[in-house]
XYZ file of C-alpha atoms in Angstrom:
678
model
C -54.285 -20.347 0.378
C -52.370 -17.297 1.652
C -49.795 -19.598 3.335
C -49.269 -21.489 0.093
C -48.766 -18.205 -1.801
C -46.206 -16.957 0.766
C -44.423 -20.302 0.656
C -44.194 -20.132 -3.142
C -42.801 -16.584 -2.960
C -40.174 -17.656 -0.391
C -39.138 -20.606 -2.533
C -38.799 -18.352 -5.567
C -36.747 -15.831 -3.563
C -34.404 -18.469 -2.161
C -34.037 -20.123 -5.543
C -33.311 -16.782 -7.192
C -30.646 -15.960 -4.613
C -28.943 -19.286 -5.166
C -29.007 -18.956 -8.928
C -27.804 -15.343 -8.818
C -24.902 -16.129 -6.521
C -23.762 -19.179 -8.465
C -24.385 -17.730 -11.915
C -22.274 -14.611 -11.386
C -19.517 -15.021 -13.986
C -16.022 -15.685 -12.705
C -13.788 -12.647 -13.099
C -10.412 -13.827 -14.292
C -7.441 -13.333 -12.020
C -5.621 -11.633 -14.894
C -8.307 -8.931 -15.066
C -7.818 -8.169 -11.375
C -4.122 -8.802 -10.744
C -2.515 -8.557 -14.166
C -1.113 -5.347 -15.566
C -3.507 -2.384 -15.645
C -4.256 -0.828 -19.013
C -3.168 2.680 -17.974
C -2.261 4.115 -14.585
C -0.262 6.976 -13.037
C -1.444 9.528 -15.576
C 0.549 12.780 -15.581
C 0.888 16.036 -17.524
C 4.246 17.540 -18.431
C 4.958 20.752 -16.478
C 4.222 22.894 -19.565
C 1.035 20.948 -20.316
C 1.983 19.938 -23.835
C 2.379 16.212 -23.167
C 0.557 13.486 -21.272
C 2.132 10.343 -19.857
C 0.998 7.152 -18.174
C 2.166 3.659 -17.352
C 0.922 0.932 -19.700
C 2.198 -2.516 -20.683
C 4.538 -3.218 -23.564
C 4.697 -6.949 -24.250
C 3.318 -7.569 -20.782
C 5.703 -5.206 -18.935
C 4.720 -1.781 -17.551
C 6.501 1.102 -19.270
C 6.121 4.874 -19.555
C 4.087 6.074 -22.541
C 4.054 9.698 -23.728
C 1.845 11.530 -26.226
C 0.259 14.910 -26.954
C -1.899 16.120 -24.073
C -4.816 16.771 -26.423
C -4.411 13.415 -28.192
C -3.420 10.799 -25.598
C -4.485 8.050 -28.005
C -1.336 8.876 -29.991
C 0.925 8.066 -27.024
C 3.861 5.755 -27.679
C 6.187 3.856 -25.344
C 9.134 5.913 -24.144
C 10.875 3.330 -21.951
C 11.735 -0.268 -22.810
C 11.792 -2.271 -19.592
C 11.441 -5.934 -20.507
C 11.244 -7.679 -17.129
C 10.182 -6.103 -13.852
C 8.135 -3.144 -15.024
C 8.237 0.529 -14.013
C 6.019 1.432 -11.071
C 7.096 4.977 -10.161
C 8.048 7.899 -12.418
C 7.717 11.678 -12.714
C 8.422 14.506 -15.119
C 11.560 16.596 -14.950
C 10.868 20.316 -15.057
C 12.859 20.526 -18.299
C 9.804 19.020 -20.042
C 12.363 16.924 -21.907
C 13.084 14.277 -19.309
C 11.204 11.644 -17.382
C 12.738 10.125 -14.271
C 11.912 6.728 -12.858
C 13.090 4.436 -10.086
C 13.932 0.763 -10.456
C 15.417 -1.858 -8.166
C 16.758 -5.312 -8.883
C 14.447 -8.229 -8.160
C 12.866 -6.513 -5.173
C 16.039 -5.631 -3.230
C 14.873 -1.973 -2.824
C 18.290 -0.633 -3.768
C 16.616 1.871 -6.053
C 18.438 3.447 -8.973
C 17.399 6.709 -10.627
C 17.000 6.607 -14.402
C 16.461 9.491 -16.806
C 14.877 9.217 -20.248
C 15.366 11.957 -22.844
C 12.151 12.486 -24.822
C 13.967 13.705 -27.931
C 16.507 10.902 -28.216
C 14.568 8.192 -26.414
C 17.748 7.189 -24.614
C 17.636 5.938 -21.028
C 20.506 6.759 -18.668
C 21.249 5.100 -15.325
C 22.067 8.127 -13.194
C 23.080 6.168 -10.071
C 24.904 3.033 -11.295
C 26.100 1.921 -7.871
C 25.858 -1.676 -6.657
C 24.188 -2.218 -3.297
C 23.297 1.474 -2.908
C 19.829 2.894 -2.360
C 18.860 6.136 -4.098
C 16.114 8.374 -2.731
C 14.719 11.355 -4.616
C 14.540 14.164 -2.064
C 13.516 17.260 -4.049
C 12.701 18.588 -7.517
C 12.128 22.230 -8.397
C 11.044 24.281 -11.433
C 13.871 26.648 -10.479
C 16.353 23.901 -11.360
C 14.818 22.098 -14.343
C 17.897 19.976 -15.138
C 18.622 18.916 -11.583
C 17.132 17.094 -8.641
C 18.299 16.345 -5.103
C 18.880 12.710 -4.261
C 20.046 10.788 -1.222
C 22.668 8.032 -1.568
C 23.864 5.671 1.163
C 27.045 4.960 -0.815
C 29.467 6.263 1.798
C 27.646 4.723 4.760
C 24.834 2.146 4.323
C 22.959 3.638 7.303
C 22.892 7.262 6.151
C 21.931 8.962 2.902
C 24.165 11.873 1.873
C 22.460 14.530 -0.268
C 23.646 15.274 -3.818
C 22.650 17.589 -6.622
C 22.102 15.335 -9.626
C 22.153 16.573 -13.230
C 19.390 14.546 -14.899
C 20.957 14.977 -18.336
C 24.621 14.187 -17.650
C 24.435 12.233 -14.401
C 26.959 14.527 -12.717
C 26.761 14.431 -8.915
C 27.712 17.284 -6.580
C 27.707 16.769 -2.815
C 25.153 19.049 -1.143
C 25.119 17.723 2.412
C 27.119 14.961 4.049
C 24.941 13.138 6.530
C 26.663 13.172 9.899
C 24.023 11.101 11.648
C 20.585 12.419 10.707
C 17.601 10.289 9.783
C 16.220 12.790 7.260
C 16.369 16.262 5.679
C 13.954 18.884 4.342
C 15.149 20.625 1.153
C 13.396 23.705 -0.287
C 12.788 24.818 -3.895
C 16.121 26.649 -3.955
C 17.798 23.332 -3.126
C 18.811 24.600 0.263
C 18.808 22.203 3.198
C 16.552 23.899 5.709
C 15.964 21.206 8.355
C 17.427 17.915 9.538
C 15.859 15.342 11.846
C 17.295 12.889 14.307
C 15.657 10.295 16.544
C 16.429 10.239 20.263
C 16.686 7.187 22.506
C 13.154 7.975 23.709
C 11.760 7.732 20.179
C 11.242 11.503 19.906
C 12.289 13.290 16.717
C 14.472 16.378 17.184
C 14.478 18.907 14.346
C 17.586 21.001 13.667
C 18.259 24.127 11.592
C 21.641 24.916 10.031
C 23.251 28.048 11.424
C 25.482 30.519 9.612
C 28.279 29.158 11.792
C 27.917 25.773 10.094
C 26.525 24.209 13.268
C 23.128 22.516 13.492
C 20.902 24.146 16.110
C 17.921 22.446 17.731
C 14.688 23.992 16.412
C 11.840 21.831 17.726
C 10.933 18.365 18.914
C 8.179 15.966 17.910
C 7.338 13.675 20.801
C 7.298 9.955 20.246
C 3.515 9.822 20.688
C 3.139 12.312 17.810
C 5.613 10.750 15.387
C 2.987 8.249 14.251
C 0.869 11.033 12.740
C 3.154 14.064 12.221
C 5.275 14.987 9.186
C 6.412 17.903 7.045
C 4.513 18.591 3.810
C 6.498 21.099 1.701
C 7.497 24.780 1.747
C 5.670 27.973 0.890
C 6.758 30.182 -2.029
C 9.342 32.176 -0.069
C 10.708 29.094 1.723
C 10.261 31.002 4.976
C 7.521 28.648 6.127
C 7.017 24.929 5.973
C 3.759 22.992 6.037
C 3.380 20.616 8.928
C 0.897 17.843 9.639
C 0.978 17.692 13.424
C -0.862 16.107 16.343
C 0.948 17.909 19.165
C -1.514 19.001 21.877
C -4.392 17.271 20.087
C -5.526 13.799 19.024
C -6.031 14.079 15.263
C -3.200 15.595 13.221
C -4.128 18.944 11.655
C -2.554 20.849 8.758
C -0.430 23.821 9.865
C 1.900 26.466 8.524
C 5.133 26.640 10.554
C 7.282 29.782 10.537
C 10.925 28.744 10.276
C 12.172 31.878 12.018
C 9.824 32.189 14.965
C 8.764 28.570 15.274
C 5.124 29.680 15.457
C 2.561 27.503 13.737
C -0.797 28.559 12.298
C -3.749 26.235 11.873
C -4.903 25.755 8.282
C -7.339 22.810 8.427
C -8.463 20.196 10.924
C -10.910 17.336 11.459
C -11.988 15.751 14.721
C -12.259 12.172 13.373
C -9.195 11.698 11.184
C -5.674 12.981 10.619
C -4.824 15.313 7.774
C -4.121 13.323 4.625
C -2.251 16.190 2.986
C -3.320 19.109 0.831
C -3.536 20.348 -2.727
C -0.692 22.855 -3.089
C -0.599 25.413 -5.929
C 2.236 24.408 -8.297
C 3.973 27.814 -8.280
C 2.357 29.957 -5.582
C 2.816 27.065 -3.140
C -0.228 27.927 -1.044
C -2.519 25.160 0.261
C -5.836 25.201 -1.600
C -7.760 22.186 -0.284
C -7.047 19.848 2.603
C -7.796 16.127 2.525
C -9.117 14.096 5.441
C -9.932 10.418 5.407
C -12.125 8.694 7.948
C -14.285 6.129 6.156
C -14.086 8.010 2.828
C -12.113 10.920 1.380
C -13.304 14.405 2.303
C -11.968 17.702 0.916
C -12.041 20.980 2.851
C -11.605 24.078 0.694
C -8.941 26.529 1.868
C -8.431 28.738 -1.207
C -11.702 30.131 -2.651
C -10.115 30.292 -6.111
C -10.523 26.505 -6.521
C -13.964 26.219 -4.902
C -15.839 26.326 -8.214
C -13.464 23.767 -9.752
C -13.796 21.378 -6.847
C -17.597 21.718 -6.816
C -17.812 21.038 -10.561
C -15.527 18.012 -10.331
C -17.322 16.621 -7.286
C -20.593 16.632 -9.250
C -19.049 15.161 -12.407
C -18.649 11.574 -11.206
C -19.433 9.347 -8.261
C -16.739 8.380 -5.803
C -13.581 9.922 -4.436
C -12.057 12.662 -6.571
C -8.310 13.366 -6.622
C -6.331 15.862 -8.676
C -3.320 13.732 -9.587
C -1.457 16.127 -11.899
C -1.349 19.883 -12.569
C 0.549 22.004 -15.063
C 2.795 24.812 -13.834
C 0.397 27.456 -15.187
C -2.412 25.527 -13.407
C -4.659 25.634 -16.462
C -4.896 21.870 -16.865
C -5.471 19.067 -14.378
C -5.655 15.302 -14.510
C -8.427 14.090 -12.230
C -9.001 10.513 -11.057
C -12.237 9.097 -9.638
C -12.193 6.058 -7.377
C -15.283 4.045 -6.493
C -15.736 0.615 -4.959
C -17.433 -1.242 -7.804
C -15.725 -0.082 -10.996
C -12.241 0.827 -12.210
C -10.594 4.212 -11.672
C -11.678 6.763 -14.285
C -9.308 9.496 -15.521
C -10.367 12.911 -16.850
C -8.538 15.826 -18.452
C -9.842 19.062 -16.907
C -9.525 22.466 -18.603
C -9.832 25.055 -15.817
C -10.410 28.042 -18.120
C -13.389 26.362 -19.770
C -14.514 24.521 -16.654
C -14.814 21.403 -18.787
C -13.649 17.856 -18.135
C -13.029 15.288 -20.852
C -13.090 11.573 -20.078
C -9.803 9.859 -20.923
C -9.887 6.187 -19.922
C -10.227 3.712 -17.092
C -7.248 2.007 -15.528
C -8.595 -1.541 -16.092
C -10.865 -1.780 -19.107
C -11.401 -5.517 -18.576
C -13.349 -4.672 -15.423
C -15.608 -2.069 -17.042
C -18.446 -4.528 -17.638
C -17.691 -7.044 -14.889
C -20.065 -7.724 -11.968
C -18.362 -6.022 -9.035
C -19.469 -5.809 -5.408
C -19.882 -2.779 -3.161
C -17.519 -2.175 -0.239
C -19.414 -1.366 2.959
C -17.829 0.770 5.730
C -18.505 -0.397 9.279
C -17.434 0.577 12.805
C -16.984 -2.325 15.219
C -16.485 -1.894 18.961
C -13.509 -3.746 20.417
C -13.737 -5.637 23.693
C -12.165 -2.663 25.507
C -14.310 -0.035 23.824
C -12.263 1.231 20.858
C -13.950 2.041 17.552
C -12.531 -0.196 14.822
C -13.240 1.216 11.370
C -13.388 -1.457 8.703
C -14.802 -2.416 5.334
C -16.504 -5.571 4.159
C -17.577 -6.915 0.795
C -20.246 -9.510 -0.001
C -20.647 -11.719 -3.076
C -23.205 -10.481 -5.582
C -26.541 -12.198 -5.076
C -25.887 -13.043 -1.437
C -27.949 -10.145 -0.031
C -31.402 -10.341 -1.592
C -32.988 -7.614 0.523
C -29.971 -5.306 0.172
C -29.690 -4.698 3.914
C -25.909 -5.099 3.932
C -26.092 -8.596 5.415
C -26.078 -11.900 3.524
C -29.160 -14.083 3.505
C -27.126 -16.824 5.168
C -23.649 -16.990 6.750
C -20.872 -17.247 4.195
C -17.325 -18.535 4.195
C -15.225 -15.455 4.957
C -11.681 -14.213 4.511
C -10.286 -11.737 7.056
C -7.843 -9.687 4.976
C -5.298 -7.948 7.269
C -3.427 -4.868 6.062
C 0.338 -4.516 6.373
C 2.417 -1.836 8.018
C 1.153 -2.097 10.647
C 1.413 1.713 10.561
C -0.906 1.971 7.604
C -4.629 1.493 7.090
C -7.395 0.090 4.906
C -9.310 2.432 2.595
C -12.602 2.423 0.746
C -12.541 1.883 -3.017
C -12.031 -0.769 -5.650
C -9.906 -3.365 -3.874
C -8.751 -6.166 -6.178
C -8.425 -8.681 -3.337
C -11.905 -7.930 -2.008
C -13.426 -8.220 -5.479
C -11.592 -11.448 -6.298
C -12.603 -13.195 -3.098
C -16.202 -11.936 -3.200
C -16.483 -13.143 -6.785
C -15.397 -16.589 -5.612
C -18.192 -16.668 -3.031
C -16.504 -15.352 0.103
C -17.420 -12.484 2.364
C -14.318 -10.325 2.869
C -13.529 -8.179 5.904
C -10.705 -5.680 6.391
C -10.315 -3.956 9.735
C -8.232 -1.034 10.950
C -6.966 -2.552 14.181
C -5.311 -0.378 16.845
C -1.944 0.823 15.613
C -3.403 1.707 12.207
C -2.656 5.271 11.141
C -4.763 8.213 10.023
C -7.337 7.829 12.784
C -5.757 9.901 15.534
C -2.640 9.390 17.608
C -4.470 7.775 20.538
C -5.648 4.979 18.280
C -2.251 4.666 16.626
C -0.331 4.564 19.898
C -2.795 2.050 21.370
C -0.905 -0.514 19.302
C 2.439 0.098 21.026
C 3.896 -3.199 22.318
C 0.626 -4.935 21.417
C 1.719 -7.145 18.528
C 0.129 -10.529 19.128
C -2.002 -9.147 21.966
C -4.549 -6.313 21.717
C -3.820 -5.724 18.027
C -4.612 -9.387 17.450
C -7.624 -9.206 19.785
C -9.073 -6.507 17.528
C -8.971 -8.938 14.613
C -10.639 -11.641 16.680
C -13.284 -9.153 17.814
C -13.983 -8.289 14.171
C -14.386 -11.979 13.356
C -16.783 -12.439 16.266
C -18.782 -9.417 15.079
C -19.083 -10.935 11.602
C -20.349 -14.188 13.113
C -22.872 -12.402 15.318
C -24.181 -10.436 12.332
C -24.652 -13.606 10.318
C -22.005 -12.618 7.787
C -19.470 -15.393 8.458
C -19.835 -19.138 8.842
C -17.783 -19.720 12.028
C -16.381 -22.972 10.649
C -15.192 -21.439 7.390
C -13.115 -18.358 8.168
C -9.647 -17.810 6.689
C -7.093 -15.176 7.641
C -4.848 -13.670 4.958
C -2.388 -10.784 4.831
C 0.999 -9.480 3.800
C 3.918 -8.058 5.813
C 2.395 -7.218 9.215
C -0.749 -8.847 7.852
C 1.318 -11.992 7.322
C 2.476 -11.803 10.931
C -1.185 -11.540 11.980
C -1.915 -14.696 9.985
C 0.814 -16.605 11.824
C -0.278 -15.143 15.163
C -3.875 -16.078 14.432
C -3.047 -19.701 13.621
C -0.743 -20.092 16.635
C -2.412 -17.996 19.352
C -6.061 -18.652 18.459
C -5.973 -21.822 16.365
C -9.657 -22.524 16.905
C -10.810 -19.308 15.187
C -9.549 -19.847 11.633
C -9.985 -22.713 9.191
C -6.756 -21.848 7.321
C -4.288 -19.015 6.731
C -2.358 -17.344 3.894
C 0.829 -15.537 4.980
C 2.619 -13.296 2.466
C 6.094 -12.101 3.534
C 5.144 -12.106 7.207
C 7.693 -12.265 10.062
C 7.581 -15.319 12.326
C 10.337 -14.346 14.797
C 10.270 -10.747 16.018
C 13.810 -10.926 17.396
C 15.379 -11.929 14.093
C 13.096 -9.485 12.277
C 14.454 -6.522 14.259
C 18.041 -7.787 14.218
C 18.028 -7.901 10.426
C 16.368 -4.624 9.404
C 17.991 -2.836 6.432
C 20.909 -0.648 7.536
C 19.120 2.555 6.447
C 16.299 1.756 8.911
C 18.673 1.773 11.883
C 18.603 5.566 12.466
C 14.888 5.097 13.246
C 15.246 1.849 15.205
C 13.912 3.424 18.405
C 10.486 3.635 16.787
C 10.571 -0.137 16.446
C 11.860 -0.808 19.928
C 9.191 1.427 21.482
C 6.332 0.141 19.354
C 7.233 -3.552 18.912
C 9.849 -4.454 21.528
C 13.523 -3.909 22.328
C 15.656 -6.743 20.967
C 18.727 -5.289 22.753
C 17.545 -6.001 26.297
C 16.710 -9.294 27.950
C 13.332 -7.978 29.050
C 12.600 -6.828 25.502
C 13.735 -10.124 23.997
C 11.459 -11.975 26.409
C 8.492 -9.898 25.230
C 9.428 -10.431 21.574
C 9.688 -14.196 22.078
C 6.257 -14.165 23.735
C 4.813 -12.333 20.717
C 6.564 -14.405 18.037
C 4.433 -17.009 16.244
C 7.519 -19.232 15.964
C 7.390 -19.751 19.738
C 3.933 -21.321 19.466
C 4.327 -23.263 16.227
C 3.277 -26.470 18.017
C -0.190 -24.951 18.494
C -0.926 -24.722 14.767
C -3.879 -26.931 13.896
C -5.005 -25.567 10.548
C -3.506 -25.524 7.020
C -1.046 -22.746 6.208
C 0.137 -21.341 2.875
C 3.212 -19.069 2.811
C 4.447 -16.836 -0.018
C 7.895 -15.238 0.212
C 10.244 -13.150 -1.915
C 13.850 -14.352 -1.794
C 15.249 -10.800 -1.945
C 13.012 -9.170 0.664
C 15.158 -6.585 2.516
C 12.524 -5.953 5.198
C 11.208 -9.390 6.122
C 14.072 -11.648 5.169
C 13.500 -15.077 3.643
C 14.708 -16.538 6.935
C 11.435 -15.445 8.562
C 9.505 -17.883 6.391
C 12.257 -20.510 6.377
C 12.236 -20.669 10.176
C 8.562 -21.412 10.612
C 8.421 -23.812 7.672
C 11.331 -25.785 9.131
C 9.729 -25.841 12.582
C 6.431 -27.064 11.135
C 8.167 -29.754 9.113
C 10.018 -30.972 12.199
C 6.704 -31.311 14.016
C 4.978 -32.964 11.070
C 2.595 -30.053 10.523
C 1.296 -29.403 6.972
C 2.528 -26.216 5.316
C 2.815 -25.151 1.682
C 5.727 -22.816 0.980
C 5.995 -20.857 -2.288
C 9.283 -18.995 -2.829
C 9.859 -16.395 -5.560
C 13.472 -15.962 -6.664
C 13.004 -12.539 -8.255
C 10.791 -10.813 -5.708
C 11.214 -8.824 -2.520
C 8.619 -7.483 -0.076
C 5.582 -8.494 -2.099
C 5.117 -9.619 -5.683
C 5.725 -6.887 -8.267
C 5.835 -8.962 -11.455
C 2.288 -9.737 -12.671
C 3.359 -13.244 -13.683
C 4.363 -13.945 -10.104
C 1.211 -12.352 -8.681
C -1.030 -14.406 -10.938
C 0.753 -17.650 -10.105
C 0.548 -17.066 -6.371
C -3.100 -16.035 -6.389
C -3.913 -19.105 -8.467
C -2.374 -21.211 -5.705
C -4.204 -19.202 -3.016
C -7.482 -19.695 -4.860
C -7.035 -23.471 -4.980
C -6.045 -23.457 -1.302
C -9.127 -21.500 -0.222
C -11.436 -23.575 -2.416
C -10.145 -26.718 -0.740
C -10.592 -25.508 2.838
C -13.469 -22.999 2.550
C -15.331 -24.386 -0.452
C -15.460 -21.325 -2.709
C -15.405 -21.208 -6.488
C -12.172 -21.780 -8.354
C -10.846 -20.661 -11.730
C -8.519 -23.299 -13.226
C -4.853 -22.326 -13.199
C -4.714 -22.358 -16.980
C -1.756 -20.248 -18.109
C -1.342 -18.364 -14.819
C 1.993 -20.079 -14.079
C 3.474 -18.920 -17.375
C 6.494 -16.667 -16.914
C 6.469 -16.976 -13.108
C 9.705 -17.675 -11.263
C 8.977 -19.725 -8.151
C 9.683 -22.964 -6.391
C 7.563 -24.924 -3.926
C 10.115 -26.201 -1.397
C 7.421 -27.688 0.815
C 3.849 -28.860 0.685
C 2.865 -28.943 -2.990
C 0.920 -32.093 -2.213
C -1.125 -30.299 0.458
C -3.145 -28.406 -2.179
C -5.171 -30.539 -4.514
C -3.996 -30.228 -8.103
C -0.868 -28.167 -7.392
C 1.648 -30.923 -8.152
C -0.132 -31.711 -11.395
C -0.291 -28.047 -12.333
C 3.452 -27.698 -11.794
C 4.084 -30.686 -14.008
C 1.683 -29.473 -16.688
C 3.313 -26.071 -16.853
C 6.755 -27.702 -17.049
C 8.244 -25.644 -14.269
C 11.608 -27.290 -14.395
C 12.950 -25.143 -11.574
C 10.132 -25.992 -9.166
C 11.296 -28.107 -6.258
C 8.333 -30.121 -5.064
C 8.658 -31.280 -1.457
C 6.408 -33.016 0.995
């Protein structure tokens, strides 16, 4: 009798798991990858106004309203196509500045919008020129410092820019430096230059007009070291530095003596920056990020604020905007299973008022948790990663599914970047479709100490790729992944890893999705944007030297194009036609080689995109194609394309017939410009 009872319970449990997993409602792609409702919330310097990015007729624009009544905000800008993704307040309190490129070419222009008149002015109307905002200061409310590579495409000269009139005044001609540090008085205090060894030499300007060598950052430390602003007197600069240690700590560096003083450190992760007082310019709390964000209090005057805010909500807390008088803050909370929540915080009252979430459509959606994990590589390195499981797949809540699942290995780009904990749209989308999702910080990823970062040097396609394979094997051993149903997907370097995975270990993955990934490392390095060339030694030391025969041999050995004949599994490629980093030729080359060998590949090309897909219409169309692709080869759930091709600007030069329903979908949506190939 007892056996029968146990059997009945097991049947009920298994049946419940199956129903729960299958009955989880599909979350629409538009809710995850369409425009957010409100993001990038900011306060004006005087605290009277609040701003954020929100859509106007489907395009992200800047909205502005009273700080105490954000519901009265109205659109200030009128972008009708690409959308604004980056903006900030001018210290005049009357201007908002934003950057915009053309169809992803990354030749950014600086625009100014006058709040009183509502007029937008292109402050840098130069064709084929990239603008970089170098410095803003409350001491110069109608000006900012920008860099322009107008005179020489490789080097940005510094200019004082009047944000009202657009007048430009040369501040510093760049005679061969890779970067500058400008203080609040708009004085150029430091310049940097890269040596043939990959070190960075720092120079100070002398009264004689000559640049004098001040310090050097060794190549092994450049992966984790950087400057982080000046103190109030401009006599000291803040430095995140890993010299003589593994993890980069936060220091104060005296510009006269060259002496540095330790401010904050962590033995597991590099400094992720600090909260700096808006006018006193002293560091108040230092951020460190191993598996999750951690704050270390430096200035006792904010301890009570930080404690109150930490207890207010779950998740990672960030102060994203502060007024000049420091009485008001905008605080954002990030968690893994709900949208970002914004609060307005009144410091004098020690009270926080909820404002809104960034994606209201996700507020009531069934979202999965993201689980941190440390995996040991075959040679003993700790690989920090995160994985996500479909809801209903883990009945006993032990962090492992009840049975192996189809899985997607999602590889981050960079590669000098990293994965983080939090609400990840790609993780949530794939988990909702029935896939386990794994992201791993392979060697070469940043923020985890210079030893780990430098372990990736000259290891593209080798140990960096081995780390990904080791993570896959771990997921199989733990019963997370079905070994016959594992996909690899990623963008930029992640796209390279997809191509490397399908060519160098074709037996591991069932299919791959490459987004703007390089296939030929020689042509990648030969075609970098001109303004990357001053730092080219970083690439030659970390990837391979395309200028020597020995280096070219290594790069050929690490290029997926060399091994295209070894591809056995289906491949989907997405590319932006205007990508200045990974040129269209990188995708064209491998598609052509696969076609010549009769290998199936689907190639989706976006005419108005660059390094990634900025327009939501393009994102939605591509992810609809990815979803159909994964459903065909891994067997997950699939939301019909519906209207997700509407407004997108893409062609399918090759392989529309390789994905079931794609040709029909193109016809149904009347994409007259789509070129459907084999």
